[in-house]
C-alpha positions as a Python dict, from the first residue, in 0.01 Angstrom:
ca = {
    (1, 'M'): (0, 0, 0),
    (2, 'D'): (-100, -233, -293),
    (3, 'G'): (55, -554, -149),
    (4, 'T'): (349, -550, -389),
    (5, 'S'): (698, -543, -276),
    (6, 'T'): (950, -269, -396),
    (7, 'Q'): (1315, -303, -383),
    (8, 'V'): (1467, 7, -238),
    (9, 'P'): (1822, 75, -393),
    (10, 'G'): (2103, -9, -158),
    (11, 'W'): (1861, -191, 94),
    (12, 'H'): (1941, -547, 211),
    (13, 'A'): (1725, -777, 418),
    (14, 'P'): (1799, -801, 777),
    (15, 'G'): (2070, -1049, 838),
    (16, 'H'): (2281, -935, 540),
    (17, 'Y'): (2493, -706, 758),
    (18, 'D'): (2715, -764, 1054),
    (19, 'H'): (2683, -573, 1390),
    (20, 'R'): (2921, -292, 1240),
    (21, 'G'): (2698, -229, 937),
    (22, 'Y'): (2935, -417, 699),
    (23, 'P'): (2786, -637, 432),
    (24, 'L'): (2820, -1025, 516),
    (25, 'P'): (3000, -1240, 256),
    (26, 'T'): (2786, -1452, 44),
    (27, 'K'): (2835, -1829, -35),
    (28, 'S'): (2982, -1729, -382),
    (29, 'T'): (3218, -1472, -231),
    (30, 'R'): (3350, -1730, 12),
    (31, 'A'): (3401, -1983, -255),
    (32, 'R'): (3567, -1724, -472),
    (33, 'L'): (3804, -1642, -196),
    (34, 'G'): (3885, -2001, -129),
    (35, 'R'): (3961, -2065, -484),
    (36, 'R'): (4180, -1762, -493),
    (37, 'L'): (4378, -1864, -185),
    (38, 'I'): (4436, -2206, -335),
    (39, 'Q'): (4546, -2043, -666),
    (40, 'L'): (4778, -1818, -467),
    (41, 'Y'): (4956, -2099, -274),
    (42, 'V'): (4971, -2345, -560),
    (43, 'G'): (5131, -2069, -771),
    (44, 'L'): (5383, -1997, -490),
    (45, 'V'): (5469, -2363, -445),
    (46, 'L'): (5521, -2403, -816),
    (47, 'Y'): (5736, -2102, -828),
    (48, 'G'): (5974, -2243, -558),
    (49, 'A'): (5964, -2581, -753),
    (50, 'S'): (6067, -2415, -1086),
    (51, 'S'): (6352, -2223, -914),
    (52, 'A'): (6488, -2535, -776),
    (53, 'L'): (6467, -2689, -1125),
    (54, 'L'): (6692, -2399, -1239),
    (55, 'V'): (6925, -2482, -958),
    (56, 'E'): (6920, -2853, -1052),
    (57, 'S'): (7006, -2772, -1416),
    (58, 'G'): (7343, -2586, -1332),
    (59, 'L'): (7310, -2382, -1651),
    (60, 'G'): (7233, -2046, -1492),
    (61, 'L'): (6965, -1895, -1254),
    (62, 'E'): (6727, -1610, -1259),
    (63, 'P'): (6867, -1289, -1134),
    (64, 'W'): (6761, -1308, -767),
    (65, 'G'): (6849, -1691, -772),
    (66, 'V'): (7203, -1597, -854),
    (67, 'L'): (7222, -1370, -545),
    (68, 'H'): (7042, -1654, -323),
    (69, 'Q'): (7295, -1904, -450),
    (70, 'G'): (7588, -1685, -384),
    (71, 'L'): (7475, -1604, -37),
    (72, 'A'): (7415, -1977, 22),
    (73, 'E'): (7763, -2043, -78),
    (74, 'L'): (7897, -1784, 162),
    (75, 'T'): (7686, -1864, 468),
    (76, 'G'): (7637, -2243, 434),
    (77, 'L'): (7263, -2205, 460),
    (78, 'T'): (7041, -2366, 211),
    (79, 'I'): (6933, -2162, -89),
    (80, 'G'): (6566, -2168, 22),
    (81, 'V'): (6644, -2040, 373),
    (82, 'V'): (6851, -1767, 215),
    (83, 'S'): (6564, -1677, -20),
    (84, 'I'): (6340, -1635, 289),
    (85, 'F'): (6582, -1407, 463),
    (86, 'V'): (6652, -1191, 155),
    (87, 'G'): (6275, -1170, 103),
    (88, 'A'): (6221, -1069, 449),
    (89, 'A'): (6492, -812, 425),
    (90, 'V'): (6363, -670, 110),
    (91, 'L'): (6020, -641, 271),
    (92, 'L'): (6168, -416, 550),
    (93, 'L'): (6264, -189, 271),
    (94, 'W'): (5904, -138, 180),
    (95, 'I'): (5855, 73, 509),
    (96, 'P'): (6033, 380, 389),
    (97, 'L'): (5880, 343, 61),
    (98, 'R'): (5542, 328, 213),
    (99, 'Q'): (5447, 14, 39),
    (100, 'R'): (5160, -194, 174),
    (101, 'P'): (5207, -577, 156),
    (102, 'G'): (4930, -819, 86),
    (103, 'L'): (4859, -1162, 211),
    (104, 'G'): (5048, -1293, -110),
    (105, 'T'): (5339, -1065, -30),
    (106, 'V'): (5397, -1222, 319),
    (107, 'S'): (5331, -1569, 200),
    (108, 'N'): (5569, -1530, -91),
    (109, 'V'): (5856, -1482, 153),
    (110, 'F'): (5811, -1809, 328),
    (111, 'V'): (5643, -2043, 73),
    (112, 'V'): (5878, -2013, -217),
    (113, 'G'): (6183, -2081, -13),
    (114, 'L'): (6033, -2379, 156),
    (115, 'A'): (5929, -2513, -156),
    (116, 'M'): (6253, -2456, -337),
    (117, 'D'): (6446, -2665, -52),
    (118, 'A'): (6179, -2935, -56),
    (119, 'T'): (6214, -2982, -448),
    (120, 'L'): (6584, -2981, -421),
    (121, 'D'): (6573, -3255, -168),
    (122, 'L'): (6331, -3466, -372),
    (123, 'V'): (6467, -3427, -736),
    (124, 'P'): (6781, -3616, -823),
    (125, 'D'): (7084, -3440, -976),
    (126, 'P'): (7080, -3456, -1352),
    (127, 'R'): (7391, -3592, -1506),
    (128, 'S'): (7386, -3572, -1876),
    (129, 'L'): (7386, -3235, -2063),
    (130, 'A'): (7073, -3317, -2252),
    (131, 'V'): (6873, -3401, -1921),
    (132, 'R'): (7003, -3058, -1771),
    (133, 'V'): (6876, -2863, -2061),
    (134, 'L'): (6528, -3039, -2037),
    (135, 'V'): (6535, -2952, -1667),
    (136, 'L'): (6620, -2595, -1740),
    (137, 'V'): (6347, -2557, -2001),
    (138, 'A'): (6089, -2723, -1780),
    (139, 'G'): (6197, -2473, -1491),
    (140, 'I'): (6156, -2175, -1711),
    (141, 'L'): (5811, -2292, -1846),
    (142, 'L'): (5684, -2391, -1484),
    (143, 'N'): (5797, -2042, -1358),
    (144, 'G'): (5593, -1879, -1630),
    (145, 'V'): (5291, -2089, -1516),
    (146, 'A'): (5361, -2027, -1151),
    (147, 'T'): (5387, -1627, -1200),
    (148, 'G'): (5056, -1611, -1408),
    (149, 'L'): (4897, -1826, -1153),
    (150, 'Y'): (4990, -1650, -853),
    (151, 'I'): (4958, -1290, -976),
    (152, 'A'): (4597, -1379, -1111),
    (153, 'A'): (4482, -1447, -766),
    (154, 'R'): (4561, -1078, -690),
    (155, 'F'): (4675, -1089, -323),
    (156, 'G'): (4968, -837, -378),
    (157, 'P'): (5313, -852, -539),
    (158, 'G'): (5613, -1041, -434),
    (159, 'P'): (5855, -839, -201),
    (160, 'R'): (6127, -794, -456),
    (161, 'D'): (5882, -650, -731),
    (162, 'G'): (5732, -421, -455),
    (163, 'L'): (6067, -287, -387),
    (164, 'M'): (6082, -201, -766),
    (165, 'T'): (5748, -36, -789),
    (166, 'G'): (5812, 150, -473),
    (167, 'L'): (6142, 293, -613),
    (168, 'H'): (5950, 383, -917),
    (169, 'R'): (5703, 582, -732),
    (170, 'R'): (5948, 747, -501),
    (171, 'T'): (6205, 834, -776),
    (172, 'G'): (5995, 882, -1064),
    (173, 'R'): (6215, 666, -1269),
    (174, 'S'): (6062, 402, -1503),
    (175, 'I'): (5976, 57, -1387),
    (176, 'R'): (6201, -93, -1655),
    (177, 'L'): (6498, 126, -1533),
    (178, 'M'): (6435, 22, -1173),
    (179, 'R'): (6407, -348, -1247),
    (180, 'T'): (6707, -344, -1455),
    (181, 'A'): (6917, -170, -1193),
    (182, 'I'): (6796, -401, -930),
    (183, 'E'): (6846, -712, -1120),
    (184, 'I'): (7181, -632, -1236),
    (185, 'A'): (7294, -548, -880),
    (186, 'A'): (7166, -895, -768),
    (187, 'V'): (7331, -1082, -1047),
    (188, 'A'): (7659, -901, -998),
    (189, 'T'): (7669, -975, -629),
    (190, 'G'): (7559, -1314, -660),
    (191, 'F'): (7805, -1383, -919),
    (192, 'A'): (8094, -1252, -713),
    (193, 'L'): (7982, -1460, -423),
    (194, 'G'): (7970, -1785, -642),
    (195, 'G'): (7621, -1788, -790),
    (196, 'T'): (7576, -1952, -1129),
    (197, 'V'): (7532, -1725, -1434),
    (198, 'G'): (7501, -1903, -1770),
    (199, 'V'): (7282, -1966, -2062),
    (200, 'G'): (6996, -2034, -1847),
    (201, 'T'): (7019, -1681, -1703),
    (202, 'V'): (7000, -1525, -2048),
    (203, 'L'): (6721, -1756, -2165),
    (204, 'Y'): (6520, -1673, -1842),
    (205, 'A'): (6562, -1310, -1897),
    (206, 'V'): (6441, -1307, -2253),
    (207, 'S'): (6161, -1557, -2200),
    (208, 'I'): (5991, -1498, -1857),
    (209, 'G'): (5816, -1181, -1956),
    (210, 'P'): (5625, -1326, -2258),
    (211, 'L'): (5550, -1652, -2090),
    (212, 'A'): (5417, -1485, -1770),
    (213, 'Q'): (5205, -1245, -1970),
    (214, 'L'): (5061, -1562, -2169),
    (215, 'F'): (4970, -1764, -1864),
    (216, 'L'): (4853, -1439, -1673),
    (217, 'R'): (4593, -1392, -1948),
    (218, 'V'): (4497, -1751, -1958),
    (219, 'F'): (4434, -1780, -1575),
    (220, 'L'): (4245, -1443, -1574),
    (221, 'R'): (4027, -1575, -1837),
    (222, 'V'): (3973, -1930, -1701),
    (223, 'F'): (3918, -1797, -1345),
    (224, 'D'): (3746, -1483, -1444),
    (225, 'V'): (3919, -1313, -1129),
    (226, 'P'): (3725, -1002, -989),
    (227, 'S'): (3921, -715, -827),
    (228, 'A'): (3958, -743, -448),
    (229, 'S'): (3719, -502, -284),
    (230, 'G'): (3614, -406, 57),
    (231, 'G'): (3922, -209, 145),
    (232, 'S'): (4078, -498, 311),
    (233, 'T'): (4409, -451, 501),
    (234, 'V'): (4514, -801, 459),
    (235, 'V'): (4444, -842, 87),
    (236, 'A'): (4632, -589, -117),
    (237, 'E'): (4542, -603, -491),
    (238, 'G'): (4817, -607, -744),
    (239, 'Q'): (4805, -477, -1115),
    (240, 'P'): (4850, -789, -1320),
    (241, 'R'): (4748, -616, -1638),
    (242, 'K'): (5013, -347, -1619),
    (243, 'A'): (5333, -535, -1505),
    (244, 'I'): (5468, -863, -1436),
    (245, 'L'): (5545, -911, -1085),
    (246, 'R'): (5788, -1180, -981),
    (247, 'P'): (5846, -1313, -614),
}
């Protein structure tokens, strides 16, 4: 031996593994995970707030929002609570589809509904049409920001989009067809129960895809989000570059 050290590929100094032989997380890994968690929950809270703004505008809701509002009218529950129950019910449909939820999926069920009700309690009802239009536009823009933010965190899709992708894999039908069929059913059922369909519903449908894609690219670039790794059963990675997933 000449006294010089050589680094054997794949070898790490003692203490870099736990007792099971798994690599221990570094400070940078822990910091990145913490930032991703903050990003996830900020995105979900903003999504709930944006949905509440659409409700406040009274000019039409997103497809699932129409269903939630119709069920809220039928049951007397708040729209946020209905959103939680619907999200949980949809998540149960993942079982026969063999979908694996991520932390973001489960958090989505609860955080969005709670944030929606909290925002509705805090924001006064707009009275003039001009203000309602501004609230509608702000809600759609904020929804695009929230969608890009929480998807870029890569903690798994929302329960409703997991249903769509699960049906796509099981039936072989296109994602576009599955999404269209599911959302038409949600709008039709919600409208029949008293949910609001209007110009906001149409504006949301034509604008949310481009907006979410735009903000998703921005957040992926700003945060330089790496793929989830390590085979975690808690963190299920989404596919943000291939599809826009909504709560």
